[in-house]
């Protein structure tokens, strides 16, 4: 007679739930996330390192992270002066937007004048103006 992986007690045939290659007691087959502890049904959950997780907790704990994988959109807000190593990156970005030719200079470290605040979202630069720009 097999033992339950969670409580280590024998699992009788009438109370057996088979999942992840083990026989479990029904109340012992629950999500490993301490905040959840949801009772799981055989075959309708995910597993990591032999431990069961509900699909929601598994996705939140071990799923993809970062921009483009659900959740709140992440973006970077830039404001102020550009100096040092970011100078060439800023100038080449500005040149590509305006069509002006740009030659990088590694010797110049003088600060640029304050730049107009802008936001980068979805690889597009949004510059605040009198017009409202909305992207869907």
PDB file of N, CA and C in Angstrom, residues 9-117:
ATOM      1  N   UNK A   9       1.166   8.951   5.276  1.00  0.00           N
ATOM      2  CA  UNK A   9       0.286   7.906   5.796  1.00  0.00           C
ATOM      3  C   UNK A   9      -0.154   7.021   4.635  1.00  0.00           C
ATOM      4  N   UNK A  10      -0.569   5.789   4.914  1.00  0.00           N
ATOM      5  CA  UNK A  10      -1.008   4.895   3.833  1.00  0.00           C
ATOM      6  C   UNK A  10      -2.264   5.429   3.140  1.00  0.00           C
ATOM      7  N   UNK A  11      -2.305   5.239   1.819  1.00  0.00           N
ATOM      8  CA  UNK A  11      -3.445   5.692   1.020  1.00  0.00           C
ATOM      9  C   UNK A  11      -4.251   4.456   0.627  1.00  0.00           C
ATOM     10  N   UNK A  12      -5.478   4.359   1.109  1.00  0.00           N
ATOM     11  CA  UNK A  12      -6.340   3.236   0.775  1.00  0.00           C
ATOM     12  C   UNK A  12      -6.997   3.478  -0.580  1.00  0.00           C
ATOM     13  N   UNK A  13      -7.407   2.391  -1.218  1.00  0.00           N
ATOM     14  CA  UNK A  13      -7.946   2.462  -2.570  1.00  0.00           C
ATOM     15  C   UNK A  13      -9.152   3.405  -2.671  1.00  0.00           C
ATOM     16  N   UNK A  14     -10.034   3.410  -1.698  1.00  0.00           N
ATOM     17  CA  UNK A  14     -11.260   4.209  -1.741  1.00  0.00           C
ATOM     18  C   UNK A  14     -10.985   5.716  -1.653  1.00  0.00           C
ATOM     19  N   UNK A  15      -9.868   6.117  -1.050  1.00  0.00           N
ATOM     20  CA  UNK A  15      -9.565   7.538  -0.890  1.00  0.00           C
ATOM     21  C   UNK A  15      -8.423   8.009  -1.792  1.00  0.00           C
ATOM     22  N   UNK A  16      -8.020   7.181  -2.728  1.00  0.00           N
ATOM     23  CA  UNK A  16      -6.841   7.461  -3.549  1.00  0.00           C
ATOM     24  C   UNK A  16      -7.142   8.428  -4.689  1.00  0.00           C
ATOM     25  N   UNK A  17      -6.233   9.393  -4.893  1.00  0.00           N
ATOM     26  CA  UNK A  17      -6.229  10.286  -6.049  1.00  0.00           C
ATOM     27  C   UNK A  17      -4.819  10.185  -6.628  1.00  0.00           C
ATOM     28  N   UNK A  18      -4.708   9.778  -7.885  1.00  0.00           N
ATOM     29  CA  UNK A  18      -3.398   9.599  -8.500  1.00  0.00           C
ATOM     30  C   UNK A  18      -3.040  10.825  -9.324  1.00  0.00           C
ATOM     31  N   UNK A  19      -1.857  11.376  -9.035  1.00  0.00           N
ATOM     32  CA  UNK A  19      -1.368  12.539  -9.770  1.00  0.00           C
ATOM     33  C   UNK A  19       0.141  12.640  -9.592  1.00  0.00           C
ATOM     34  N   UNK A  20       0.822  13.129 -10.602  1.00  0.00           N
ATOM     35  CA  UNK A  20       2.275  13.317 -10.610  1.00  0.00           C
ATOM     36  C   UNK A  20       2.996  12.006 -10.286  1.00  0.00           C
ATOM     37  N   UNK A  21       2.400  10.895 -10.626  1.00  0.00           N
ATOM     38  CA  UNK A  21       3.028   9.601 -10.400  1.00  0.00           C
ATOM     39  C   UNK A  21       2.915   9.079  -8.985  1.00  0.00           C
ATOM     40  N   UNK A  22       2.116   9.716  -8.148  1.00  0.00           N
ATOM     41  CA  UNK A  22       1.937   9.292  -6.762  1.00  0.00           C
ATOM     42  C   UNK A  22       0.455   9.147  -6.455  1.00  0.00           C
ATOM     43  N   UNK A  23       0.170   8.392  -5.392  1.00  0.00           N
ATOM     44  CA  UNK A  23      -1.194   8.297  -4.871  1.00  0.00           C
ATOM     45  C   UNK A  23      -1.304   9.233  -3.671  1.00  0.00           C
ATOM     46  N   UNK A  24      -2.337  10.071  -3.672  1.00  0.00           N
ATOM     47  CA  UNK A  24      -2.531  11.097  -2.657  1.00  0.00           C
ATOM     48  C   UNK A  24      -3.873  10.888  -1.960  1.00  0.00           C
ATOM     49  N   UNK A  25      -4.003  11.398  -0.731  1.00  0.00           N
ATOM     50  CA  UNK A  25      -5.321  11.575  -0.126  1.00  0.00           C
ATOM     51  C   UNK A  25      -5.942  12.798  -0.795  1.00  0.00           C
ATOM     52  N   UNK A  26      -7.236  12.826  -0.940  1.00  0.00           N
ATOM     53  CA  UNK A  26      -7.905  13.964  -1.579  1.00  0.00           C
ATOM     54  C   UNK A  26      -7.527  15.299  -0.911  1.00  0.00           C
ATOM     55  N   UNK A  27      -7.602  15.444   0.425  1.00  0.00           N
ATOM     56  CA  UNK A  27      -7.247  16.744   1.018  1.00  0.00           C
ATOM     57  C   UNK A  27      -5.743  17.053   0.969  1.00  0.00           C
ATOM     58  N   UNK A  28      -4.910  16.048   0.755  1.00  0.00           N
ATOM     59  CA  UNK A  28      -3.460  16.282   0.701  1.00  0.00           C
ATOM     60  C   UNK A  28      -3.006  16.803  -0.661  1.00  0.00           C
ATOM     61  N   UNK A  29      -3.786  16.583  -1.705  1.00  0.00           N
ATOM     62  CA  UNK A  29      -3.430  17.085  -3.033  1.00  0.00           C
ATOM     63  C   UNK A  29      -3.921  18.525  -3.131  1.00  0.00           C
ATOM     64  N   UNK A  30      -3.063  19.456  -2.695  1.00  0.00           N
ATOM     65  CA  UNK A  30      -3.406  20.874  -2.712  1.00  0.00           C
ATOM     66  C   UNK A  30      -2.196  21.683  -3.169  1.00  0.00           C
ATOM     67  N   UNK A  31      -2.452  22.923  -3.524  1.00  0.00           N
ATOM     68  CA  UNK A  31      -1.419  23.814  -4.052  1.00  0.00           C
ATOM     69  C   UNK A  31      -0.320  24.036  -3.014  1.00  0.00           C
ATOM     70  N   UNK A  32       0.927  23.981  -3.466  1.00  0.00           N
ATOM     71  CA  UNK A  32       2.073  24.169  -2.572  1.00  0.00           C
ATOM     72  C   UNK A  32       2.285  25.620  -2.163  1.00  0.00           C
ATOM     73  N   UNK A  33       1.664  26.550  -2.866  1.00  0.00           N
ATOM     74  CA  UNK A  33       1.807  27.962  -2.522  1.00  0.00           C
ATOM     75  C   UNK A  33       1.146  28.200  -1.164  1.00  0.00           C
ATOM     76  N   UNK A  34       1.925  28.725  -0.222  1.00  0.00           N
ATOM     77  CA  UNK A  34       1.425  28.934   1.140  1.00  0.00           C
ATOM     78  C   UNK A  34       0.225  29.873   1.195  1.00  0.00           C
ATOM     79  N   UNK A  35       0.145  30.807   0.264  1.00  0.00           N
ATOM     80  CA  UNK A  35      -0.955  31.770   0.271  1.00  0.00           C
ATOM     81  C   UNK A  35      -2.221  31.202  -0.355  1.00  0.00           C
ATOM     82  N   UNK A  36      -2.127  30.074  -1.053  1.00  0.00           N
ATOM     83  CA  UNK A  36      -3.278  29.540  -1.793  1.00  0.00           C
ATOM     84  C   UNK A  36      -3.872  28.300  -1.111  1.00  0.00           C
ATOM     85  N   UNK A  37      -3.123  27.226  -1.093  1.00  0.00           N
ATOM     86  CA  UNK A  37      -3.543  25.944  -0.500  1.00  0.00           C
ATOM     87  C   UNK A  37      -4.851  25.398  -1.076  1.00  0.00           C
ATOM     88  N   UNK A  38      -5.156  25.721  -2.331  1.00  0.00           N
ATOM     89  CA  UNK A  38      -6.384  25.264  -2.980  1.00  0.00           C
ATOM     90  C   UNK A  38      -6.325  23.748  -3.206  1.00  0.00           C
ATOM     91  N   UNK A  39      -7.417  23.039  -2.912  1.00  0.00           N
ATOM     92  CA  UNK A  39      -7.488  21.610  -3.173  1.00  0.00           C
ATOM     93  C   UNK A  39      -7.561  21.393  -4.678  1.00  0.00           C
ATOM     94  N   UNK A  40      -6.738  20.478  -5.188  1.00  0.00           N
ATOM     95  CA  UNK A  40      -6.605  20.273  -6.625  1.00  0.00           C
ATOM     96  C   UNK A  40      -7.252  18.972  -7.061  1.00  0.00           C
ATOM     97  N   UNK A  41      -7.682  18.935  -8.302  1.00  0.00           N
ATOM     98  CA  UNK A  41      -8.205  17.713  -8.905  1.00  0.00           C
ATOM     99  C   UNK A  41      -7.093  17.093  -9.744  1.00  0.00           C
ATOM    100  N   UNK A  42      -7.077  15.782  -9.836  1.00  0.00           N
ATOM    101  CA  UNK A  42      -6.046  15.093 -10.610  1.00  0.00           C
ATOM    102  C   UNK A  42      -6.105  15.532 -12.067  1.00  0.00           C
ATOM    103  N   UNK A  43      -4.959  15.904 -12.622  1.00  0.00           N
ATOM    104  CA  UNK A  43      -4.878  16.282 -14.029  1.00  0.00           C
ATOM    105  C   UNK A  43      -5.201  17.727 -14.333  1.00  0.00           C
ATOM    106  N   UNK A  44      -5.708  18.483 -13.388  1.00  0.00           N
ATOM    107  CA  UNK A  44      -6.063  19.879 -13.666  1.00  0.00           C
ATOM    108  C   UNK A  44      -5.177  20.846 -12.885  1.00  0.00           C
ATOM    109  N   UNK A  45      -3.906  20.519 -12.803  1.00  0.00           N
ATOM    110  CA  UNK A  45      -2.962  21.375 -12.096  1.00  0.00           C
ATOM    111  C   UNK A  45      -1.595  21.238 -12.742  1.00  0.00           C
ATOM    112  N   UNK A  46      -0.635  22.022 -12.271  1.00  0.00           N
ATOM    113  CA  UNK A  46       0.729  21.984 -12.784  1.00  0.00           C
ATOM    114  C   UNK A  46       1.653  21.443 -11.705  1.00  0.00           C
ATOM    115  N   UNK A  47       2.857  21.065 -12.134  1.00  0.00           N
ATOM    116  CA  UNK A  47       3.801  20.448 -11.214  1.00  0.00           C
ATOM    117  C   UNK A  47       5.185  21.024 -11.444  1.00  0.00           C
ATOM    118  N   UNK A  48       5.924  21.239 -10.368  1.00  0.00           N
ATOM    119  CA  UNK A  48       7.324  21.663 -10.475  1.00  0.00           C
ATOM    120  C   UNK A  48       8.106  20.976  -9.369  1.00  0.00           C
ATOM    121  N   UNK A  49       9.165  20.273  -9.756  1.00  0.00           N
ATOM    122  CA  UNK A  49      10.017  19.523  -8.836  1.00  0.00           C
ATOM    123  C   UNK A  49       9.204  18.564  -7.970  1.00  0.00           C
ATOM    124  N   UNK A  50       8.192  17.947  -8.559  1.00  0.00           N
ATOM    125  CA  UNK A  50       7.381  16.964  -7.851  1.00  0.00           C
ATOM    126  C   UNK A  50       6.344  17.540  -6.909  1.00  0.00           C
ATOM    127  N   UNK A  51       6.162  18.863  -6.932  1.00  0.00           N
ATOM    128  CA  UNK A  51       5.183  19.502  -6.048  1.00  0.00           C
ATOM    129  C   UNK A  51       4.043  20.068  -6.880  1.00  0.00           C
ATOM    130  N   UNK A  52       2.791  19.855  -6.445  1.00  0.00           N
ATOM    131  CA  UNK A  52       1.641  20.345  -7.221  1.00  0.00           C
ATOM    132  C   UNK A  52       1.334  21.817  -6.943  1.00  0.00           C
ATOM    133  N   UNK A  53       0.937  22.527  -7.996  1.00  0.00           N
ATOM    134  CA  UNK A  53       0.516  23.928  -7.901  1.00  0.00           C
ATOM    135  C   UNK A  53      -0.745  24.095  -8.732  1.00  0.00           C
ATOM    136  N   UNK A  54      -1.664  24.951  -8.292  1.00  0.00           N
ATOM    137  CA  UNK A  54      -2.804  25.267  -9.145  1.00  0.00           C
ATOM    138  C   UNK A  54      -2.258  26.054 -10.337  1.00  0.00           C
ATOM    139  N   UNK A  55      -2.976  26.035 -11.444  1.00  0.00           N
ATOM    140  CA  UNK A  55      -2.479  26.672 -12.666  1.00  0.00           C
ATOM    141  C   UNK A  55      -2.226  28.167 -12.479  1.00  0.00           C
ATOM    142  N   UNK A  56      -3.055  28.818 -11.692  1.00  0.00           N
ATOM    143  CA  UNK A  56      -2.887  30.258 -11.471  1.00  0.00           C
ATOM    144  C   UNK A  56      -1.598  30.560 -10.708  1.00  0.00           C
ATOM    145  N   UNK A  57      -1.341  29.839  -9.629  1.00  0.00           N
ATOM    146  CA  UNK A  57      -0.122  30.064  -8.846  1.00  0.00           C
ATOM    147  C   UNK A  57       1.119  29.666  -9.636  1.00  0.00           C
ATOM    148  N   UNK A  58       1.032  28.582 -10.400  1.00  0.00           N
ATOM    149  CA  UNK A  58       2.177  28.145 -11.201  1.00  0.00           C
ATOM    150  C   UNK A  58       2.560  29.222 -12.208  1.00  0.00           C
ATOM    151  N   UNK A  59       1.560  29.797 -12.872  1.00  0.00           N
ATOM    152  CA  UNK A  59       1.837  30.850 -13.841  1.00  0.00           C
ATOM    153  C   UNK A  59       2.426  32.084 -13.193  1.00  0.00           C
ATOM    154  N   UNK A  60       1.934  32.437 -12.014  1.00  0.00           N
ATOM    155  CA  UNK A  60       2.436  33.625 -11.324  1.00  0.00           C
ATOM    156  C   UNK A  60       3.844  33.419 -10.776  1.00  0.00           C
ATOM    157  N   UNK A  61       4.147  32.210 -10.311  1.00  0.00           N
ATOM    158  CA  UNK A  61       5.441  31.958  -9.688  1.00  0.00           C
ATOM    159  C   UNK A  61       6.531  31.561 -10.681  1.00  0.00           C
ATOM    160  N   UNK A  62       6.175  30.790 -11.705  1.00  0.00           N
ATOM    161  CA  UNK A  62       7.190  30.229 -12.591  1.00  0.00           C
ATOM    162  C   UNK A  62       6.982  30.580 -14.056  1.00  0.00           C
ATOM    163  N   UNK A  63       5.940  31.324 -14.374  1.00  0.00           N
ATOM    164  CA  UNK A  63       5.655  31.680 -15.758  1.00  0.00           C
ATOM    165  C   UNK A  63       6.574  32.775 -16.258  1.00  0.00           C
ATOM    166  N   UNK A  64       6.378  33.184 -17.506  1.00  0.00           N
ATOM    167  CA  UNK A  64       7.226  34.235 -18.074  1.00  0.00           C
ATOM    168  C   UNK A  64       7.031  35.552 -17.345  1.00  0.00           C
ATOM    169  N   UNK A  65       8.092  36.340 -17.306  1.00  0.00           N
ATOM    170  CA  UNK A  65       8.055  37.625 -16.622  1.00  0.00           C
ATOM    171  C   UNK A  65       8.461  38.724 -17.581  1.00  0.00           C
ATOM    172  N   UNK A  66       8.115  39.961 -17.212  1.00  0.00           N
ATOM    173  CA  UNK A  66       8.543  41.110 -17.990  1.00  0.00           C
ATOM    174  C   UNK A  66       7.496  41.601 -18.950  1.00  0.00           C
ATOM    175  N   UNK A  67       7.890  42.544 -19.785  1.00  0.00           N
ATOM    176  CA  UNK A  67       6.976  43.200 -20.704  1.00  0.00           C
ATOM    177  C   UNK A  67       6.438  42.213 -21.728  1.00  0.00           C
ATOM    178  N   UNK A  68       5.162  42.306 -22.019  1.00  0.00           N
ATOM    179  CA  UNK A  68       4.551  41.498 -23.060  1.00  0.00           C
ATOM    180  C   UNK A  68       4.023  40.164 -22.583  1.00  0.00           C
ATOM    181  N   UNK A  69       4.122  39.879 -21.309  1.00  0.00           N
ATOM    182  CA  UNK A  69       3.647  38.603 -20.793  1.00  0.00           C
ATOM    183  C   UNK A  69       2.562  38.815 -19.755  1.00  0.00           C
ATOM    184  N   UNK A  70       1.620  39.695 -20.048  1.00  0.00           N
ATOM    185  CA  UNK A  70       0.523  39.946 -19.125  1.00  0.00           C
ATOM    186  C   UNK A  70       0.905  40.959 -18.062  1.00  0.00           C
ATOM    187  N   UNK A  71      -0.039  41.359 -17.302  1.00  0.00           N
ATOM    188  CA  UNK A  71       0.214  42.317 -16.242  1.00  0.00           C
ATOM    189  C   UNK A  71       0.216  43.740 -16.754  1.00  0.00           C
ATOM    190  N   UNK A  72       0.746  44.630 -15.959  1.00  0.00           N
ATOM    191  CA  UNK A  72       0.762  46.050 -16.273  1.00  0.00           C
ATOM    192  C   UNK A  72       1.860  46.335 -17.292  1.00  0.00           C
ATOM    193  N   UNK A  73       1.571  47.219 -18.236  1.00  0.00           N
ATOM    194  CA  UNK A  73       2.570  47.589 -19.238  1.00  0.00           C
ATOM    195  C   UNK A  73       3.724  48.309 -18.561  1.00  0.00           C
ATOM    196  N   UNK A  74       4.940  47.911 -18.908  1.00  0.00           N
ATOM    197  CA  UNK A  74       6.104  48.580 -18.341  1.00  0.00           C
ATOM    198  C   UNK A  74       6.671  49.554 -19.356  1.00  0.00           C
ATOM    199  N   UNK A  75       7.064  50.712 -18.899  1.00  0.00           N
ATOM    200  CA  UNK A  75       7.678  51.698 -19.773  1.00  0.00           C
ATOM    201  C   UNK A  75       8.686  52.505 -18.965  1.00  0.00           C
ATOM    202  N   UNK A  76       9.547  53.229 -19.667  1.00  0.00           N
ATOM    203  CA  UNK A  76      10.592  54.014 -19.032  1.00  0.00           C
ATOM    204  C   UNK A  76      10.338  55.479 -19.298  1.00  0.00           C
ATOM    205  N   UNK A  77      10.437  56.303 -18.273  1.00  0.00           N
ATOM    206  CA  UNK A  77      10.250  57.735 -18.428  1.00  0.00           C
ATOM    207  C   UNK A  77      11.602  58.404 -18.280  1.00  0.00           C
ATOM    208  N   UNK A  78      11.961  59.246 -19.258  1.00  0.00           N
ATOM    209  CA  UNK A  78      13.243  59.943 -19.253  1.00  0.00           C
ATOM    210  C   UNK A  78      12.996  61.441 -19.138  1.00  0.00           C
ATOM    211  N   UNK A  79      13.767  62.096 -18.298  1.00  0.00           N
ATOM    212  CA  UNK A  79      13.648  63.541 -18.181  1.00  0.00           C
ATOM    213  C   UNK A  79      14.967  64.077 -17.629  1.00  0.00           C
ATOM    214  N   UNK A  80      15.356  65.264 -18.064  1.00  0.00           N
ATOM    215  CA  UNK A  80      16.555  65.881 -17.521  1.00  0.00           C
ATOM    216  C   UNK A  80      17.666  65.957 -18.540  1.00  0.00           C
ATOM    217  N   UNK A  81      18.913  65.879 -18.063  1.00  0.00           N
ATOM    218  CA  UNK A  81      20.063  66.000 -18.941  1.00  0.00           C
ATOM    219  C   UNK A  81      20.637  64.632 -19.263  1.00  0.00           C
ATOM    220  N   UNK A  82      21.208  64.536 -20.466  1.00  0.00           N
ATOM    221  CA  UNK A  82      21.868  63.317 -20.887  1.00  0.00           C
ATOM    222  C   UNK A  82      23.361  63.590 -20.899  1.00  0.00           C
ATOM    223  N   UNK A  83      24.137  62.815 -20.164  1.00  0.00           N
ATOM    224  CA  UNK A  83      25.579  63.031 -20.099  1.00  0.00           C
ATOM    225  C   UNK A  83      26.297  61.703 -20.240  1.00  0.00           C
ATOM    226  N   UNK A  84      27.623  61.777 -20.418  1.00  0.00           N
ATOM    227  CA  UNK A  84      28.476  60.598 -20.371  1.00  0.00           C
ATOM    228  C   UNK A  84      28.126  59.543 -21.397  1.00  0.00           C
ATOM    229  N   UNK A  85      28.022  58.299 -20.930  1.00  0.00           N
ATOM    230  CA  UNK A  85      27.852  57.170 -21.829  1.00  0.00           C
ATOM    231  C   UNK A  85      26.514  57.183 -22.548  1.00  0.00           C
ATOM    232  N   UNK A  86      25.508  57.847 -22.007  1.00  0.00           N
ATOM    233  CA  UNK A  86      24.195  57.869 -22.644  1.00  0.00           C
ATOM    234  C   UNK A  86      24.094  58.936 -23.733  1.00  0.00           C
ATOM    235  N   UNK A  87      25.096  59.801 -23.829  1.00  0.00           N
ATOM    236  CA  UNK A  87      25.052  60.892 -24.803  1.00  0.00           C
ATOM    237  C   UNK A  87      24.937  60.360 -26.231  1.00  0.00           C
ATOM    238  N   UNK A  88      25.818  59.436 -26.610  1.00  0.00           N
ATOM    239  CA  UNK A  88      25.809  58.913 -27.975  1.00  0.00           C
ATOM    240  C   UNK A  88      24.523  58.152 -28.273  1.00  0.00           C
ATOM    241  N   UNK A  89      24.018  57.399 -27.285  1.00  0.00           N
ATOM    242  CA  UNK A  89      22.768  56.675 -27.488  1.00  0.00           C
ATOM    243  C   UNK A  89      21.621  57.652 -27.740  1.00  0.00           C
ATOM    244  N   UNK A  90      21.583  58.722 -26.955  1.00  0.00           N
ATOM    245  CA  UNK A  90      20.520  59.703 -27.122  1.00  0.00           C
ATOM    246  C   UNK A  90      20.627  60.407 -28.470  1.00  0.00           C
ATOM    247  N   UNK A  91      21.845  60.818 -28.836  1.00  0.00           N
ATOM    248  CA  UNK A  91      22.021  61.529 -30.099  1.00  0.00           C
ATOM    249  C   UNK A  91      21.692  60.649 -31.296  1.00  0.00           C
ATOM    250  N   UNK A  92      22.085  59.372 -31.262  1.00  0.00           N
ATOM    251  CA  UNK A  92      21.770  58.500 -32.395  1.00  0.00           C
ATOM    252  C   UNK A  92      20.269  58.242 -32.465  1.00  0.00           C
ATOM    253  N   UNK A  93      19.594  58.151 -31.324  1.00  0.00           N
ATOM    254  CA  UNK A  93      18.144  57.986 -31.321  1.00  0.00           C
ATOM    255  C   UNK A  93      17.468  59.230 -31.875  1.00  0.00           C
ATOM    256  N   UNK A  94      17.927  60.404 -31.446  1.00  0.00           N
ATOM    257  CA  UNK A  94      17.357  61.651 -31.949  1.00  0.00           C
ATOM    258  C   UNK A  94      17.600  61.794 -33.442  1.00  0.00           C
ATOM    259  N   UNK A  95      18.787  61.403 -33.894  1.00  0.00           N
ATOM    260  CA  UNK A  95      19.115  61.507 -35.314  1.00  0.00           C
ATOM    261  C   UNK A  95      18.235  60.586 -36.145  1.00  0.00           C
ATOM    262  N   UNK A  96      17.964  59.391 -35.639  1.00  0.00           N
ATOM    263  CA  UNK A  96      17.123  58.472 -36.405  1.00  0.00           C
ATOM    264  C   UNK A  96      15.685  58.976 -36.493  1.00  0.00           C
ATOM    265  N   UNK A  97      15.242  59.728 -35.486  1.00  0.00           N
ATOM    266  CA  UNK A  97      13.877  60.250 -35.518  1.00  0.00           C
ATOM    267  C   UNK A  97      13.747  61.469 -36.429  1.00  0.00           C
ATOM    268  N   UNK A  98      14.793  62.287 -36.465  1.00  0.00           N
ATOM    269  CA  UNK A  98      14.711  63.530 -37.239  1.00  0.00           C
ATOM    270  C   UNK A  98      15.331  63.413 -38.618  1.00  0.00           C
ATOM    271  N   UNK A  99      16.080  62.340 -38.890  1.00  0.00           N
ATOM    272  CA  UNK A  99      16.723  62.170 -40.182  1.00  0.00           C
ATOM    273  C   UNK A  99      18.051  62.880 -40.291  1.00  0.00           C
ATOM    274  N   UNK A 100      18.568  63.445 -39.213  1.00  0.00           N
ATOM    275  CA  UNK A 100      19.846  64.149 -39.210  1.00  0.00           C
ATOM    276  C   UNK A 100      20.966  63.125 -39.057  1.00  0.00           C
ATOM    277  N   UNK A 101      22.054  63.288 -39.813  1.00  0.00           N
ATOM    278  CA  UNK A 101      23.182  62.364 -39.708  1.00  0.00           C
ATOM    279  C   UNK A 101      23.914  62.618 -38.395  1.00  0.00           C
ATOM    280  N   UNK A 102      24.409  61.542 -37.781  1.00  0.00           N
ATOM    281  CA  UNK A 102      25.075  61.648 -36.489  1.00  0.00           C
ATOM    282  C   UNK A 102      26.340  60.813 -36.500  1.00  0.00           C
ATOM    283  N   UNK A 103      27.450  61.383 -36.026  1.00  0.00           N
ATOM    284  CA  UNK A 103      28.711  60.665 -35.889  1.00  0.00           C
ATOM    285  C   UNK A 103      29.037  60.590 -34.399  1.00  0.00           C
ATOM    286  N   UNK A 104      29.129  59.355 -33.814  1.00  0.00           N
ATOM    287  CA  UNK A 104      29.392  59.227 -32.382  1.00  0.00           C
ATOM    288  C   UNK A 104      30.742  59.813 -32.000  1.00  0.00           C
ATOM    289  N   UNK A 105      30.801  60.385 -30.818  1.00  0.00           N
ATOM    290  CA  UNK A 105      32.040  60.950 -30.292  1.00  0.00           C
ATOM    291  C   UNK A 105      32.269  60.381 -28.905  1.00  0.00           C
ATOM    292  N   UNK A 106      33.398  59.698 -28.725  1.00  0.00           N
ATOM    293  CA  UNK A 106      33.671  59.087 -27.423  1.00  0.00           C
ATOM    294  C   UNK A 106      34.436  60.032 -26.502  1.00  0.00           C
ATOM    295  N   UNK A 107      34.947  61.149 -27.041  1.00  0.00           N
ATOM    296  CA  UNK A 107      35.753  62.051 -26.217  1.00  0.00           C
ATOM    297  C   UNK A 107      34.932  63.143 -25.556  1.00  0.00           C
ATOM    298  N   UNK A 108      33.775  63.442 -26.082  1.00  0.00           N
ATOM    299  CA  UNK A 108      32.977  64.539 -25.553  1.00  0.00           C
ATOM    300  C   UNK A 108      32.208  64.096 -24.318  1.00  0.00           C
ATOM    301  N   UNK A 109      32.347  64.844 -23.240  1.00  0.00           N
ATOM    302  CA  UNK A 109      31.587  64.525 -22.027  1.00  0.00           C
ATOM    303  C   UNK A 109      30.822  65.745 -21.528  1.00  0.00           C
ATOM    304  N   UNK A 110      30.711  66.771 -22.375  1.00  0.00           N
ATOM    305  CA  UNK A 110      29.967  67.955 -21.956  1.00  0.00           C
ATOM    306  C   UNK A 110      28.484  67.641 -21.943  1.00  0.00           C
ATOM    307  N   UNK A 111      27.773  68.117 -20.933  1.00  0.00           N
ATOM    308  CA  UNK A 111      26.345  67.802 -20.870  1.00  0.00           C
ATOM    309  C   UNK A 111      25.565  68.506 -21.968  1.00  0.00           C
ATOM    310  N   UNK A 112      24.532  67.837 -22.413  1.00  0.00           N
ATOM    311  CA  UNK A 112      23.621  68.419 -23.394  1.00  0.00           C
ATOM    312  C   UNK A 112      22.640  69.328 -22.677  1.00  0.00           C
ATOM    313  N   UNK A 113      22.001  70.228 -23.385  1.00  0.00           N
ATOM    314  CA  UNK A 113      20.945  71.010 -22.750  1.00  0.00           C
ATOM    315  C   UNK A 113      19.803  70.088 -22.335  1.00  0.00           C
ATOM    316  N   UNK A 114      18.980  70.516 -21.393  1.00  0.00           N
ATOM    317  CA  UNK A 114      17.866  69.668 -20.966  1.00  0.00           C
ATOM    318  C   UNK A 114      17.014  69.246 -22.156  1.00  0.00           C
ATOM    319  N   UNK A 115      16.646  67.968 -22.149  1.00  0.00           N
ATOM    320  CA  UNK A 115      15.841  67.444 -23.250  1.00  0.00           C
ATOM    321  C   UNK A 115      14.368  67.477 -22.881  1.00  0.00           C
ATOM    322  N   UNK A 116      13.551  67.408 -23.903  1.00  0.00           N
ATOM    323  CA  UNK A 116      12.109  67.397 -23.676  1.00  0.00           C
ATOM    324  C   UNK A 116      11.727  66.033 -23.102  1.00  0.00           C
ATOM    325  N   UNK A 117      10.886  65.991 -22.059  1.00  0.00           N
ATOM    326  CA  UNK A 117      10.501  64.698 -21.505  1.00  0.00           C
ATOM    327  C   UNK A 117       9.766  63.865 -22.547  1.00  0.00           C
TER     328      UNK A 117
END
